[in-house]
Amino acid sequence: SHGRGGAGNISKEHASVEASDLKTPTIKAPTYTTGRGGTGNMAVNDPSHPEVARAAQDTEAPICHEKLAKGTYHWGRGGEGNMVTIGSADRREEEEK
């Protein structure tokens, strides 16, 4: 069984995942897009080098996500165990000064 209970959460055991199931998908089309769109972002797909297309489509997290966040954040279904206050130690140190 899986989930929170109930007859809808009982099923046969699934076959184990094989390494061949875990291959990174590759682009099959003759061209692919990168960036935000436009013909300047179209590239020819070389099936003998799928890693080139994959690297062109990978993106980095925006810089704004690297800023230090402060405050109380909630996640999950609620409850005190699903809360965290970031930066509270810094505030306590400043208050003690």
mmCIF file of C-alpha atoms in Angstrom:
data_model
loop_
_atom_site.group_PDB
_atom_site.id
_atom_site.type_symbol
_atom_site.label_atom_id
_atom_site.label_comp_id
_atom_site.label_asym_id
_atom_site.label_seq_id
_atom_site.Cartn_x
_atom_site.Cartn_y
_atom_site.Cartn_z
ATOM 1 C CA SER A 1 0.000 0.000 0.000
ATOM 2 C CA HIS A 2 1.019 3.629 -0.393
ATOM 3 C CA GLY A 3 -0.388 7.050 0.391
ATOM 4 C CA ARG A 4 -2.675 7.865 3.321
ATOM 5 C CA GLY A 5 -4.766 4.699 3.245
ATOM 6 C CA GLY A 6 -7.914 3.504 1.549
ATOM 7 C CA ALA A 7 -8.599 0.854 -1.077
ATOM 8 C CA GLY A 8 -7.427 3.158 -3.869
ATOM 9 C CA ASN A 9 -3.897 3.038 -2.474
ATOM 10 C CA ILE A 10 -3.395 -0.713 -2.738
ATOM 11 C CA SER A 11 -1.799 -2.119 -5.882
ATOM 12 C CA LYS A 12 0.509 -4.851 -7.092
ATOM 13 C CA GLU A 13 4.208 -4.365 -6.525
ATOM 14 C CA HIS A 14 5.811 -2.646 -9.502
ATOM 15 C CA ALA A 15 8.876 -4.056 -11.224
ATOM 16 C CA SER A 16 12.130 -2.547 -10.037
ATOM 17 C CA VAL A 17 13.618 0.310 -12.014
ATOM 18 C CA GLU A 18 16.457 -0.733 -14.260
ATOM 19 C CA ALA A 19 19.395 1.512 -15.140
ATOM 20 C CA SER A 20 18.203 1.549 -18.775
ATOM 21 C CA ASP A 21 15.005 3.272 -17.556
ATOM 22 C CA LEU A 22 17.067 6.132 -16.143
ATOM 23 C CA LYS A 23 18.669 7.417 -19.344
ATOM 24 C CA THR A 24 18.422 11.163 -19.957
ATOM 25 C CA PRO A 25 16.011 11.804 -22.834
ATOM 26 C CA THR A 26 17.465 13.318 -25.975
ATOM 27 C CA ILE A 27 15.966 15.659 -28.550
ATOM 28 C CA LYS A 28 14.786 13.823 -31.672
ATOM 29 C CA ALA A 29 13.874 16.862 -33.813
ATOM 30 C CA PRO A 30 16.333 18.200 -36.421
ATOM 31 C CA THR A 31 16.390 21.587 -34.643
ATOM 32 C CA TYR A 32 15.890 22.754 -31.060
ATOM 33 C CA THR A 33 15.378 26.071 -29.302
ATOM 34 C CA THR A 34 17.398 27.723 -26.592
ATOM 35 C CA GLY A 35 16.784 30.902 -24.653
ATOM 36 C CA ARG A 36 13.409 32.656 -24.749
ATOM 37 C CA GLY A 37 12.476 32.016 -28.367
ATOM 38 C CA GLY A 38 12.984 33.654 -31.734
ATOM 39 C CA THR A 39 14.802 32.387 -34.814
ATOM 40 C CA GLY A 40 18.145 33.463 -33.353
ATOM 41 C CA ASN A 41 17.695 30.796 -30.711
ATOM 42 C CA MET A 42 17.188 27.882 -33.132
ATOM 43 C CA ALA A 43 20.064 25.411 -33.411
ATOM 44 C CA VAL A 44 20.713 22.365 -35.582
ATOM 45 C CA ASN A 45 20.533 19.139 -33.607
ATOM 46 C CA ASP A 46 23.494 16.776 -34.083
ATOM 47 C CA PRO A 47 22.238 13.297 -33.061
ATOM 48 C CA SER A 48 25.822 12.054 -32.693
ATOM 49 C CA HIS A 49 26.430 14.650 -29.919
ATOM 50 C CA PRO A 50 23.236 14.894 -27.799
ATOM 51 C CA GLU A 51 25.192 16.459 -24.932
ATOM 52 C CA VAL A 52 25.550 19.707 -26.934
ATOM 53 C CA ALA A 53 21.776 20.215 -27.163
ATOM 54 C CA ARG A 54 21.354 19.264 -23.520
ATOM 55 C CA ALA A 55 23.974 21.795 -22.363
ATOM 56 C CA ALA A 56 22.398 24.532 -24.506
ATOM 57 C CA GLN A 57 19.057 24.014 -22.784
ATOM 58 C CA ASP A 58 20.356 23.896 -19.203
ATOM 59 C CA THR A 59 19.789 27.103 -17.259
ATOM 60 C CA GLU A 60 21.206 28.552 -14.073
ATOM 61 C CA ALA A 61 19.080 29.799 -11.182
ATOM 62 C CA PRO A 62 18.450 33.546 -11.296
ATOM 63 C CA ILE A 63 20.742 35.657 -9.121
ATOM 64 C CA CYS A 64 17.761 36.856 -7.057
ATOM 65 C CA HIS A 65 17.445 33.313 -5.649
ATOM 66 C CA GLU A 66 20.926 33.584 -4.187
ATOM 67 C CA LYS A 67 19.994 36.477 -1.882
ATOM 68 C CA LEU A 68 19.850 35.768 1.827
ATOM 69 C CA ALA A 69 16.193 35.311 2.721
ATOM 70 C CA LYS A 70 14.862 36.358 6.111
ATOM 71 C CA GLY A 71 11.486 35.744 7.639
ATOM 72 C CA THR A 72 9.190 32.871 8.537
ATOM 73 C CA TYR A 73 8.289 30.385 5.810
ATOM 74 C CA HIS A 74 5.638 27.659 5.789
ATOM 75 C CA TRP A 75 5.322 24.492 3.697
ATOM 76 C CA GLY A 76 3.452 21.208 3.802
ATOM 77 C CA ARG A 77 -0.019 20.802 5.311
ATOM 78 C CA GLY A 78 0.421 23.202 8.205
ATOM 79 C CA GLY A 79 1.492 22.923 11.793
ATOM 80 C CA GLU A 80 4.444 24.316 13.697
ATOM 81 C CA GLY A 81 6.706 21.513 12.427
ATOM 82 C CA ASN A 82 6.345 22.923 8.911
ATOM 83 C CA MET A 83 7.648 26.400 9.753
ATOM 84 C CA VAL A 84 11.153 27.809 9.746
ATOM 85 C CA THR A 85 12.407 31.297 10.570
ATOM 86 C CA ILE A 86 15.467 32.267 8.581
ATOM 87 C CA GLY A 87 17.734 34.933 9.988
ATOM 88 C CA SER A 88 16.313 34.805 13.508
ATOM 89 C CA ALA A 89 19.750 34.137 15.055
ATOM 90 C CA ASP A 90 21.082 37.327 13.440
ATOM 91 C CA ARG A 91 18.179 39.342 14.857
ATOM 92 C CA ARG A 92 18.694 37.930 18.358
ATOM 93 C CA GLU A 93 22.383 38.886 18.250
ATOM 94 C CA GLU A 94 21.481 42.448 17.223
ATOM 95 C CA GLU A 95 18.827 42.701 19.962
ATOM 96 C CA GLU A 96 21.346 41.559 22.593
ATOM 97 C CA LYS A 97 23.811 44.353 21.667
#
